[in-house]
Coordinates of C-alpha atoms and ligand atoms in Angstrom, one line a residue:
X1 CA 15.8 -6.6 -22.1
X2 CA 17.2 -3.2 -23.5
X3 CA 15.6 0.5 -22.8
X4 CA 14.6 0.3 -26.3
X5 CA 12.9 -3.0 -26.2
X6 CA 10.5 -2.0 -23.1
X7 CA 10.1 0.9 -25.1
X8 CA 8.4 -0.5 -27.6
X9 CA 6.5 -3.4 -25.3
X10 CA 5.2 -0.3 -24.2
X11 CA 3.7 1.0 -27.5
X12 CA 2.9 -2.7 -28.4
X13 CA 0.9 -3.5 -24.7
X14 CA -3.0 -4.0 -25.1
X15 CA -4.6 -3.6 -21.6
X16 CA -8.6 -3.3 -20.6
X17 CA -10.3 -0.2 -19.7
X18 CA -13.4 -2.1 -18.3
X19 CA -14.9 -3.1 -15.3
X20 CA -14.6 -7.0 -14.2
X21 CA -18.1 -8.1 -12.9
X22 CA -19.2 -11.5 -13.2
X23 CA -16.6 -13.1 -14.5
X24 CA -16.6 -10.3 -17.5
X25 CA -15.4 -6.7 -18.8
X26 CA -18.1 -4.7 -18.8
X27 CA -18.8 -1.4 -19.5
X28 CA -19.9 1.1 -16.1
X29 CA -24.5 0.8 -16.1
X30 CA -23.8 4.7 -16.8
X31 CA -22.0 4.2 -19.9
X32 CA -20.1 6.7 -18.2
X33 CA -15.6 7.1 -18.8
X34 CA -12.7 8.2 -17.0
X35 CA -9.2 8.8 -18.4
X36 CA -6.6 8.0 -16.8
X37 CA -2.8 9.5 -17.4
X38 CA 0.6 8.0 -18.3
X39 CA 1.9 10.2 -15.1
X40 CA 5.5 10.4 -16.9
X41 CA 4.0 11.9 -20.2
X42 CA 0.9 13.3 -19.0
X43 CA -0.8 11.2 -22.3
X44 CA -3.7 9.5 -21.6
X45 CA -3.8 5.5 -21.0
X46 CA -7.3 5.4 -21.9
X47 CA -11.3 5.4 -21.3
X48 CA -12.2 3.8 -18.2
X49 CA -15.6 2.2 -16.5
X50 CA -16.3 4.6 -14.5
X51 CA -18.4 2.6 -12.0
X52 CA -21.1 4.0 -9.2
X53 CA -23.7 2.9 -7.2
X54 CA -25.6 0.5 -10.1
X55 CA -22.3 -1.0 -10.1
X56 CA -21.7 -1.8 -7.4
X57 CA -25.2 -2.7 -6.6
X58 CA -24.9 -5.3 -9.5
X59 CA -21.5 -6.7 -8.4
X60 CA -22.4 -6.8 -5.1
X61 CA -25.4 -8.9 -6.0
X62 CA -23.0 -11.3 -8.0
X63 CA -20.4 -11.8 -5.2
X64 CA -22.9 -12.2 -2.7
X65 CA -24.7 -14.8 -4.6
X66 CA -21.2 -16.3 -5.5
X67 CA -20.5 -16.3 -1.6
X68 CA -24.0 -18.7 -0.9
X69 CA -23.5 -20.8 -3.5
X70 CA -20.8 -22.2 -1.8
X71 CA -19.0 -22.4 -5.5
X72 CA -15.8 -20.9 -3.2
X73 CA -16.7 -20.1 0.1
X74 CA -17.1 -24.0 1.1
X75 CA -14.7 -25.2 -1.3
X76 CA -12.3 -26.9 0.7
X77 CA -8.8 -25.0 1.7
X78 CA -6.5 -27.3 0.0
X79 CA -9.0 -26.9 -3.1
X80 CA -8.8 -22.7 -2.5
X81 CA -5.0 -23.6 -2.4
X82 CA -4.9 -24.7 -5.7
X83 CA -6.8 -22.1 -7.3
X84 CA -5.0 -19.5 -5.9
X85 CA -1.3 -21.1 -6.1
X86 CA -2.5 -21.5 -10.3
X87 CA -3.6 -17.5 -10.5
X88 CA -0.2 -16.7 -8.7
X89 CA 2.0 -18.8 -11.2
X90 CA -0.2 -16.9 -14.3
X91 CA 0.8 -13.4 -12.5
X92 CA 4.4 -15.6 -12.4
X93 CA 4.3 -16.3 -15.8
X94 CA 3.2 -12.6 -16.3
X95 CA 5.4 -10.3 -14.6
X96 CA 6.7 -8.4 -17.6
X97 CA 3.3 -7.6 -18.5
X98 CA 2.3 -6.4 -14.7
X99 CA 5.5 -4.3 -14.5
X100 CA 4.9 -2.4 -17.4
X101 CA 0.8 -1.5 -16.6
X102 CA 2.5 -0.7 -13.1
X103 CA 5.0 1.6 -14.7
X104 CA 2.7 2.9 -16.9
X105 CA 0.0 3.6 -14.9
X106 CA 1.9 4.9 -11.7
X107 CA 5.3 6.4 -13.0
X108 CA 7.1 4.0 -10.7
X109 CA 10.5 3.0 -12.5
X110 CA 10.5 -0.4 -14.4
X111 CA 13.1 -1.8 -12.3
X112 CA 11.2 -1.4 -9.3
X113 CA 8.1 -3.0 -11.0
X114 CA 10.4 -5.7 -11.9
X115 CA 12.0 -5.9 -8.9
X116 CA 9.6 -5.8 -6.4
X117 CA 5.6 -4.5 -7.5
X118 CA 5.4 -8.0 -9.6
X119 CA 6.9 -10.4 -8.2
X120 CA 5.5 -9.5 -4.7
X121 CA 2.7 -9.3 -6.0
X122 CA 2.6 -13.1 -7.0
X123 CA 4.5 -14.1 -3.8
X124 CA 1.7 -12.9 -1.8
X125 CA -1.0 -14.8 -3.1
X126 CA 1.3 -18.0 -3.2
X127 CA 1.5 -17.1 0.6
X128 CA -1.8 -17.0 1.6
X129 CA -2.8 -19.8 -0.5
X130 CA 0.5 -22.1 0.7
X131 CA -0.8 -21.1 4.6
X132 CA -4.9 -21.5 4.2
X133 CA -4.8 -25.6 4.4
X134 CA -2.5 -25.2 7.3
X135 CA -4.8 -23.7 9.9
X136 CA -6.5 -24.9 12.6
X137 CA -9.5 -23.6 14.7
X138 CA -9.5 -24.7 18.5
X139 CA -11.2 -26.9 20.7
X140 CA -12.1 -24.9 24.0
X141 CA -11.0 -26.3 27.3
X142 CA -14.3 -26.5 28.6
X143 CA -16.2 -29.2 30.9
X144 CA -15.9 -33.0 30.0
X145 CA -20.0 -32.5 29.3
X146 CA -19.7 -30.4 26.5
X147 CA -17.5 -30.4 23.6
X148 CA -17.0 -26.2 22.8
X149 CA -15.2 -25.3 19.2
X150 CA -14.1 -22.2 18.3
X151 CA -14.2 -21.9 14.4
X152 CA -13.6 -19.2 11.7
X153 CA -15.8 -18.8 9.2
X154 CA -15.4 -16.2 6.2
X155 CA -17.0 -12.9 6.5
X156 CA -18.8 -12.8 3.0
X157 CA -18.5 -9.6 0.7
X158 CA -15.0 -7.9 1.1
X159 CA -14.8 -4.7 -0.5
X160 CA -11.1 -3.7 -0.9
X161 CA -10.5 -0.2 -1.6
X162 CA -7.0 0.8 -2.9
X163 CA -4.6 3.4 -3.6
X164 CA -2.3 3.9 -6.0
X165 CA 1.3 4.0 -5.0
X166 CA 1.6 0.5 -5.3
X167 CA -1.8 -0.8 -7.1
X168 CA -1.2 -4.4 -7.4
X169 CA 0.8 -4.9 -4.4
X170 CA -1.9 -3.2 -2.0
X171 CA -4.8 -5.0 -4.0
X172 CA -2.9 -7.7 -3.4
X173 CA -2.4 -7.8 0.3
X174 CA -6.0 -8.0 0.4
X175 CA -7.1 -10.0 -1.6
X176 CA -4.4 -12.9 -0.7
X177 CA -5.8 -13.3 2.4
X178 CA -9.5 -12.7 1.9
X179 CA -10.0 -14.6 -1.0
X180 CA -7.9 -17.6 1.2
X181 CA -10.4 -17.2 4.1
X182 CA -12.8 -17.9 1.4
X183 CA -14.6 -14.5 0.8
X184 CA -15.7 -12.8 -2.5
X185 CA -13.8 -9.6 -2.8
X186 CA -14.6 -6.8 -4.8
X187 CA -11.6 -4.5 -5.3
X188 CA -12.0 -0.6 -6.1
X189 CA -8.4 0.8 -7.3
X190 CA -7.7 3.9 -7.1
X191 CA -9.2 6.1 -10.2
X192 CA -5.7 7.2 -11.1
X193 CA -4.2 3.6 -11.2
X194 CA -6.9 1.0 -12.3
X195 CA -4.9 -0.4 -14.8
X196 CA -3.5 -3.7 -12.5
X197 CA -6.3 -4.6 -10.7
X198 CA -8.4 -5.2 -13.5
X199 CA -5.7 -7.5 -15.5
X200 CA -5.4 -9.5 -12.0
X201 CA -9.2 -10.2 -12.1
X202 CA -8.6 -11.8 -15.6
X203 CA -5.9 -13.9 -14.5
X204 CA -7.7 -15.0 -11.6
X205 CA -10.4 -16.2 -13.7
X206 CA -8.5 -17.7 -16.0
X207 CA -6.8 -19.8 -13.3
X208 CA -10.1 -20.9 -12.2
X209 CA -12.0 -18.8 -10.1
X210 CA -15.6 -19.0 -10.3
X211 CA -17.1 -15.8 -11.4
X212 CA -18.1 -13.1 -9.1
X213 CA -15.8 -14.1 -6.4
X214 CA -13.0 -11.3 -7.3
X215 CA -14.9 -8.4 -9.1
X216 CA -12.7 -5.0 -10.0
X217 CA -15.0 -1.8 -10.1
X218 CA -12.5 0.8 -11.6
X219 CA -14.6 4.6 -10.5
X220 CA -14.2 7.4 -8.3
X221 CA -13.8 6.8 -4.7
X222 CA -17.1 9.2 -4.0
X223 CA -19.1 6.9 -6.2
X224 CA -18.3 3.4 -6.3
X225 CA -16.0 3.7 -3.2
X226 CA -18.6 5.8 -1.1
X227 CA -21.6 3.1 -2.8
X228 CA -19.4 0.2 -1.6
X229 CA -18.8 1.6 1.8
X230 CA -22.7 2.4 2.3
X231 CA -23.8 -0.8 0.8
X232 CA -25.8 -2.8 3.2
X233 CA -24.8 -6.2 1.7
X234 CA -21.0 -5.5 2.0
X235 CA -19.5 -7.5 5.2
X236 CA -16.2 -5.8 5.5
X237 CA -14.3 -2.6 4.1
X238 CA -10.9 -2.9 3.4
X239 CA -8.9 -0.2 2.8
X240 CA -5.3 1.6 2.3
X241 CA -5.4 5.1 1.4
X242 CA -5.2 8.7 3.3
X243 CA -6.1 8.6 6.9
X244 CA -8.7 11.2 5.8
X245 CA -10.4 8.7 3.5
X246 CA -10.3 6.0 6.3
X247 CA -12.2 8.4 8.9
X248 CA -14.8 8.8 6.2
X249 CA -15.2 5.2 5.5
X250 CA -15.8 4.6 9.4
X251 CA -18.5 6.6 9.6
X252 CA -20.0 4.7 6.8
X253 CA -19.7 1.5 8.0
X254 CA -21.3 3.2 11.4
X255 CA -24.2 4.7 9.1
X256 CA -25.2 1.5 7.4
X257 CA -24.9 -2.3 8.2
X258 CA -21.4 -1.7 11.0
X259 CA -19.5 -3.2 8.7
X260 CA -16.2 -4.7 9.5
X261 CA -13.6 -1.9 8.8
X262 CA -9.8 -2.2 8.5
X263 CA -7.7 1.0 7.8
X264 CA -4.0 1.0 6.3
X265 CA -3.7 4.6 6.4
X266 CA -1.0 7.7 6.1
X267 CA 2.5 8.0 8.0
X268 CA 4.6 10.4 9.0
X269 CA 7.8 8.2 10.2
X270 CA 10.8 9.2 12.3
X271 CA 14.4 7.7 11.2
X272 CA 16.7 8.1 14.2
X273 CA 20.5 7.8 13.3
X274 CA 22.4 8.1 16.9
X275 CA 25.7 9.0 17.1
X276 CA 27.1 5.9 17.9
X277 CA 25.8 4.5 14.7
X278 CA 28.4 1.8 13.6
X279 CA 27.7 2.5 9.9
X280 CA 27.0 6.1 8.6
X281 CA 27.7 6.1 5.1
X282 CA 25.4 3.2 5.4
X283 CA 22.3 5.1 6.9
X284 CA 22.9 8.1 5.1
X285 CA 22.2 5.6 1.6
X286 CA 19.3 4.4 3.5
X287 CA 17.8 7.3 4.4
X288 CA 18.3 8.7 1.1
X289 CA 16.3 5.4 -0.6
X290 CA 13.8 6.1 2.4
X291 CA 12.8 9.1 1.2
X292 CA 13.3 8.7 -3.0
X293 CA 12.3 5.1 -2.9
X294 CA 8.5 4.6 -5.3
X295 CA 9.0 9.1 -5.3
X296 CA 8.4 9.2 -2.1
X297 CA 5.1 8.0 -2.1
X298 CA 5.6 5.4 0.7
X299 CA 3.3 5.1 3.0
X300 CA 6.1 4.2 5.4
X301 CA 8.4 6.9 3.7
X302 CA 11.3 8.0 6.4
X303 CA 9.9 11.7 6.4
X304 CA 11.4 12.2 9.2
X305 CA 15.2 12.3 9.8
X306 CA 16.1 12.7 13.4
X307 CA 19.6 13.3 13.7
X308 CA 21.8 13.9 16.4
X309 CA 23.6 17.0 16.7
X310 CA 27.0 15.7 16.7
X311 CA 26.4 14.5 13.1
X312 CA 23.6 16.5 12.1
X313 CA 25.3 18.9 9.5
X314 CA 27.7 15.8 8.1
X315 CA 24.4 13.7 8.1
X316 CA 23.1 16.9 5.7
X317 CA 25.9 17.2 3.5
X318 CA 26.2 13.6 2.5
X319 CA 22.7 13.7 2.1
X320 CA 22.6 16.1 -0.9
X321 CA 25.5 14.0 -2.7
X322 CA 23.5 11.1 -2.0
X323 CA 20.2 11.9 -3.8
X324 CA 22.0 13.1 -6.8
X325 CA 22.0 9.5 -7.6
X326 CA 18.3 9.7 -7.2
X327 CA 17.5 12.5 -9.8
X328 CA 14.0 11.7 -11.4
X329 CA 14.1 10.1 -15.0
X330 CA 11.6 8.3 -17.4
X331 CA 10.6 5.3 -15.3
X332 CA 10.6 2.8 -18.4
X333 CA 14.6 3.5 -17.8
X334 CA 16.0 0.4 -16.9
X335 CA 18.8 2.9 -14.9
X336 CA 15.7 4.9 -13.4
X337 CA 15.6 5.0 -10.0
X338 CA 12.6 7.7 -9.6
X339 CA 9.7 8.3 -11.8
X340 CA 7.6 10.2 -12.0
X341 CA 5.1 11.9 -9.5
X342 CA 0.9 10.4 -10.1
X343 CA -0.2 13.5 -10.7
X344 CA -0.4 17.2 -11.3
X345 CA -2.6 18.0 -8.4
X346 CA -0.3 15.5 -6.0
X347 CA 2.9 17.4 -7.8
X348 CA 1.6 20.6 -6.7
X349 CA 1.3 20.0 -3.3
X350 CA 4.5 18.3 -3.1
X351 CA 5.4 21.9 -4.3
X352 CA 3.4 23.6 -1.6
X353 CA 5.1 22.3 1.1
X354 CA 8.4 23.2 -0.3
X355 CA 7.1 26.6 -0.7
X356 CA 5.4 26.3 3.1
X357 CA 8.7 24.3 4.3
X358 CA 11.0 27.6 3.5
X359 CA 8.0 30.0 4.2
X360 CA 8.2 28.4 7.7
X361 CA 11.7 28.9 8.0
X362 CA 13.6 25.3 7.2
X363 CA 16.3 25.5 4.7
X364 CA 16.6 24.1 1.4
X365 CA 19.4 22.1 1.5
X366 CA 18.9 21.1 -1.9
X367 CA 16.7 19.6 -4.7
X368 CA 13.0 21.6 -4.4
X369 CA 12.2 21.9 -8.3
X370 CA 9.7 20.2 -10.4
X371 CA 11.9 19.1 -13.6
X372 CA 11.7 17.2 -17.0
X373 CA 8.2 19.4 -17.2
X374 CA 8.6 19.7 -21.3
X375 CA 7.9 15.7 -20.8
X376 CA 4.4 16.9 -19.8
X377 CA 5.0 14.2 -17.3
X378 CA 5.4 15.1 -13.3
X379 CA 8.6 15.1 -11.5
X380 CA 10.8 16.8 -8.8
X381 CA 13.8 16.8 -7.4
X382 CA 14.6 14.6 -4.3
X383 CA 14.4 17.6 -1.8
X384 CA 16.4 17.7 1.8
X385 CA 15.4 20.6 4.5
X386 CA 17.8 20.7 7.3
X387 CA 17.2 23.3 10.4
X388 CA 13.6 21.6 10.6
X389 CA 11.8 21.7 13.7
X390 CA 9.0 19.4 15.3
X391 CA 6.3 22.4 15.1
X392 CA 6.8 22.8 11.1
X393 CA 4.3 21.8 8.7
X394 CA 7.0 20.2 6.6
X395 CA 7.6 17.6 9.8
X396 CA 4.3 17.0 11.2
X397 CA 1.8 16.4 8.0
X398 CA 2.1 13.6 5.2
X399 CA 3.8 15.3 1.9
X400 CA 4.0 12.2 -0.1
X401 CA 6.8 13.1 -2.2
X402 CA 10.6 13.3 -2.3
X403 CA 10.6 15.9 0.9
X404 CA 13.0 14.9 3.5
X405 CA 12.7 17.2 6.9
X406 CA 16.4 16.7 8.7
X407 CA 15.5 17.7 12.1
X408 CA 18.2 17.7 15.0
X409 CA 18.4 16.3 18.9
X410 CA 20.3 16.0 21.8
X411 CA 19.5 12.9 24.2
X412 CA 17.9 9.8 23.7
X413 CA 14.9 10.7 25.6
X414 CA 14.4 14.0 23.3
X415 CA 15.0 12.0 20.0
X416 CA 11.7 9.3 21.5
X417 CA 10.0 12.2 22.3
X418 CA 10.0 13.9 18.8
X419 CA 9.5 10.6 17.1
X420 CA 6.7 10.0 19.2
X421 CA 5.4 13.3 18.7
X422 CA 2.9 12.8 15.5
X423 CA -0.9 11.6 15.1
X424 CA 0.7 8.8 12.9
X425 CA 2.2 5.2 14.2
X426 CA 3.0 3.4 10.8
X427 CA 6.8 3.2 11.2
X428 CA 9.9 4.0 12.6
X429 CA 13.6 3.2 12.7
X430 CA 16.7 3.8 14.2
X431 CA 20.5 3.5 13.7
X432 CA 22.8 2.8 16.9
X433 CA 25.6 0.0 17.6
X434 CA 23.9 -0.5 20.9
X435 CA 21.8 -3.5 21.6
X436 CA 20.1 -1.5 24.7
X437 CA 19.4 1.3 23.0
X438 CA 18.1 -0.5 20.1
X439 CA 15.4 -2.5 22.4
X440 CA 15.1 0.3 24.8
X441 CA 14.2 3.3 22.0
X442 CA 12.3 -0.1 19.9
X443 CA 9.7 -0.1 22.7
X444 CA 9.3 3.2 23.3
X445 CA 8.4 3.8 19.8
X446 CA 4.4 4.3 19.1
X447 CA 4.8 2.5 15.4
X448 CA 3.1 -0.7 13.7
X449 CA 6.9 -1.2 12.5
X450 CA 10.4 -0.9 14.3
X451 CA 13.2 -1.2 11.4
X452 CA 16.8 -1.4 13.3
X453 CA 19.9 -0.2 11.6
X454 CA 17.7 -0.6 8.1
X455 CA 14.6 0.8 6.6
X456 CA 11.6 -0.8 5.3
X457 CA 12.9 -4.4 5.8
X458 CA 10.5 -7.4 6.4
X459 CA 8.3 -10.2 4.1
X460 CA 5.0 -11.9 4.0
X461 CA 5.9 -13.4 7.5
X462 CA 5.3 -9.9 9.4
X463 CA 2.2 -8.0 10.1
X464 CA 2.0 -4.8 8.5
X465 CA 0.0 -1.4 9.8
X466 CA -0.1 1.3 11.8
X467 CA -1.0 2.4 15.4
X468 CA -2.6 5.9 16.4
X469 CA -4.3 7.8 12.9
X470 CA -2.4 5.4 10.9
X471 CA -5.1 2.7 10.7
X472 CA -6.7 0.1 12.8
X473 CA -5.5 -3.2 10.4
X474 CA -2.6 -5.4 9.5
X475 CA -1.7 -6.3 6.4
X476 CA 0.4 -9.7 5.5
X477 CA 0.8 -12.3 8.0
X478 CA -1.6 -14.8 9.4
X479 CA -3.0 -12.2 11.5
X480 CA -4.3 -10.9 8.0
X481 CA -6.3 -13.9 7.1
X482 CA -7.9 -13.8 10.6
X483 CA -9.4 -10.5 10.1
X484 CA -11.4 -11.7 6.9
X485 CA -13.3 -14.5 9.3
X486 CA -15.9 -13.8 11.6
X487 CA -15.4 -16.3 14.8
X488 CA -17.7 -19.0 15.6
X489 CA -18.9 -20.4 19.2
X490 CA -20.5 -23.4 18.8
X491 CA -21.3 -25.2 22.0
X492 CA -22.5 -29.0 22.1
X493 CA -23.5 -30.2 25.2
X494 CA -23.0 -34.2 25.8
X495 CA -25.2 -36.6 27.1
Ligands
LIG501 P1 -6.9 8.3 -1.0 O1 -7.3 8.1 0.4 O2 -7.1 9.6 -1.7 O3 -7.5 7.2 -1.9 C1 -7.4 5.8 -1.6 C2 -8.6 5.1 -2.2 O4 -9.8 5.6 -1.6 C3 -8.8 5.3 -3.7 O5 -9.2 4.2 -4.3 C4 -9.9 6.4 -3.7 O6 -10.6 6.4 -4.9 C5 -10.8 6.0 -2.6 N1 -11.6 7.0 -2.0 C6 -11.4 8.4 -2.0 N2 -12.4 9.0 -1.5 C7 -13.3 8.1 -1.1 C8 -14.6 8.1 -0.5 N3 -15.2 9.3 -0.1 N4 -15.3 7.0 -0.3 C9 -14.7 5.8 -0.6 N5 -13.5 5.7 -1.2 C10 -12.8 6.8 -1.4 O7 -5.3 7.8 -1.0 P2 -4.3 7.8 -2.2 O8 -4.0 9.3 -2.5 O9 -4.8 7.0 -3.2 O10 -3.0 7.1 -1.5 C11 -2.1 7.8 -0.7 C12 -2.4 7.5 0.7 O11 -2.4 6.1 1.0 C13 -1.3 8.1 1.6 O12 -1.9 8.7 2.7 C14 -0.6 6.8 2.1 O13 0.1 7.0 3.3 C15 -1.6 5.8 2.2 N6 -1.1 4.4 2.1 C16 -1.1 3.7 3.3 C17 -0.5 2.4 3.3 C18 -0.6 1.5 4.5 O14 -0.4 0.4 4.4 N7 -0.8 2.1 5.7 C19 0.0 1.9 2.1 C20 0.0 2.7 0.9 C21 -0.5 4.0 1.0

């Protein structure tokens, strides 16, 4: 398809505004709306449910009574199987339609959508629904007078609460595996993104999942995300989102019912390029896409560049030419690489910390401008600050945009030490043409996720999270569909 023809599926696209609860759209108890912007206009994509406690009181009723009735929870895997391989062949058959609410909804460019958003989307619930009638629970090796199994059962009421820099894909991630473990999961998108998550609950239905097992409560996250993280009757809280959202939601599960918690949260992650890198064009492009990729708002964005000396001002220079290739356009561009930012309010402080970053005393290397403004959509340049150090603002806290802080070492040991350096473990990479110092500087790194001589690399196979103040969970992987059971002892003693 043609710019002009996504154009004008664009104009043509009929979405819902309303909650999913029950198996239908429904309007919030309130009566209460949201709007929600077109981030690369600034126009409005609509009136949404705003959702709160009654809500979620209501939907937690339904997926609670959904989650006794056994209609899903004891339906066999290879049955769950089905189900879920028929809702990902619908998001499949689909993908047009989810890129463009992505798009829409997010700013992120159409290709990307396209690209990756969709179609990862649908691979991930194929995943978890081709893995579920594949697992086994254990026998313990106990005494010949008892037989001792070890079994997973599923938690109940999953209440997944989401961000928006990737709204399907991070709904997703929790929802493949819960719903496989044979939970009802409530999601709560993020109130600047809820356009996704609530045309995934339709197609889920449609495929055959019995009502009030995946419920979408579009809202606030101080209302129906606070209500859902209170709520009594909710087993487990999952959540991606800022790591000062996560530490709130702890102390909620601690206030009410100890509900089982599991935090994706924010990053801050070193990229190392030594100096006997084999390839440096090559990291210089990937560090560039590191930084630009989704506008910077990656939760694993390479923020940090760590750069040794010897290279550091070439490793600068070719920077700047690189992200000229990267200058922010429409996203419903087929050739746009960066859309636009979500926001005003997250566009201003991207601009904050430019101002801070020079205030501080980095330099502007280049880029540092919001543009395209007489869209009355949100962009800025891809921005590079060379003559960062550790102690800066600019390299220590999560900016969430197109900010790159270059920052320079001398040894090895220096260049772990300043990776190390930050409250945040999501993930970290490194560029050398040594195998030692790849394992060796691997190991030492404090991160959920090692990428060597690439960034961001990896698929359904490997866990994904952080250590330290980057969250407590793992996405993806079988690990993920364990932490949606609870684990059973049940011992039989023989006559
Ligand atoms: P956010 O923390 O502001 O919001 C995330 C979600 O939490 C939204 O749905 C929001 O409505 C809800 N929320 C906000 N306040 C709440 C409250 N008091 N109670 C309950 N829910 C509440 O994050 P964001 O701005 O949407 O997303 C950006 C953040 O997400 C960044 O920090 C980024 O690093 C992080 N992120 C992490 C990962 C990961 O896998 N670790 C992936 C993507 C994004």
């Amino acid at each position: 398809m043609d710019n002009q023809t996504w154009h004008a599926l664009s104009e043509q696209l009929e979405y819902s505004t309303q909650a999913f609860i029950n198996g239908e759209l429904t309007d919030a108890v309130s009566g209460k709306t949201f709007s929600s912007l077109n981030p690369a206009t600034g126009e409005s994509l609509g009136q949404f449910s705003q959702c709160d406690s009654a809500d979620v009181d209501l939907a937690v009723g339904f997926a609670r009574q959904a989650f006794e009735s056994g209609v899903w929870s004891s339906k066999s895997p290879s049955e769950r199987k089905q189900v879920l391989l028929e809702f990902a062949k619908l998001i499949e058959l689909n993908l047009d339609t989810l890129a463009l609410l992505e798009s829409l909804d997010a700013g992120k460019p159409i290709s990307d959508t396209l690209g990756y958003d969709a179609p990862a989307t649908a691979r991930c619930i194929a995943w978890n629904a081709e893995a579920i009638d594949k697992l086994y629970d254990e026998v313990a090796p106990t005494t010949s007078d008892a037989l001792a199994l070890v079994t997973r059962e599923p938690l109940g009421v999953v209440a997944a609460i989401v961000p928006w820099n990737f709204p399907a894909v991070m709904a997703s991630w929790k929802l493949g595996p819960a719903l496989a473990a044979g939970n009802s999961v409530i999601v709560k998108p993020s109130e600047k993104s809820p356009l996704s998550a609530i045309y995934l609950a339709k197609l889920a239905y449609q495929a055959g999942l019995p009502a009030g097992v995946f419920q979408v409560l579009p809202g606030f996250g101080h209302e129906a995300g606070q209500a859902l993280a209170l709520h009594s009757d909710v087993d487990c809280i999952t959540f991606t989102g800022s790591t000062a959202v996560g530490k709130k939601l702890l102390t909620f599960a601690g206030e009410s019912n100890l509900k089982r918690t599991f935090m994706e949260c924010g990053g801050k992650s070193p990229h190392i390029i030594f100096p006997d890198v084999k390839n440096l064009d090559k990291a210089v492009a990937t560090a560039a896409a590191a930084i630009c990729y989704n506008q910077g708002e990656v939760c694993t964005a390479g923020s940090r560049l760590l750069v040794h000396r010897s290279l550091y001002q070439t490793v600068v220079d070719k920077l700047c030419q690189q992200v000229q290739d990267w200058q922010p356009q429409n996203p419903l561009l087929l050739e746009s690489k960066m859309g636009a930012i979500i926001d005003e309010q997250q566009m201003n402080k991207v601009l904050g910390y430019i101002e801070l970053g020079q205030q501080q005393g980095a330099t502007l290397a280049c880029g540092g401008k919001q543009v395209l403004s007489e869209t009355g959509g949100f962009y800025i340049q891809p921005t590079i600050f060379s003559d960062v150090t550790p102690d800066m603002a600019i390299a220590r806290e999560e900016i969430f945009g197109p900010v790159l802080s270059v920052i320079a070492f001398d040894s090895t040991e220096q260049a772990i030490q300043i990776a190390n350096d930050s409250e945040y473990g999501l993930a970290a990479g490194l560029w050398t043409a040594d195998i030692s110092t790849a394992v060796r500087v691997s190991r030492a790194l404090r991160a959920g996720t090692v990428f060597v001589n690439n960034w961001d690399g990896g698929d359904m196979t490997m866990p994904f999270g952080g250590y330290k103040q980057s969250g407590n969970g793992r996405d993806k992987s079988l690990h993920a569909i364990e932490k949606y059971t609870e684990l059973k002892s049940t011992w039989i003693e023989l006559d």
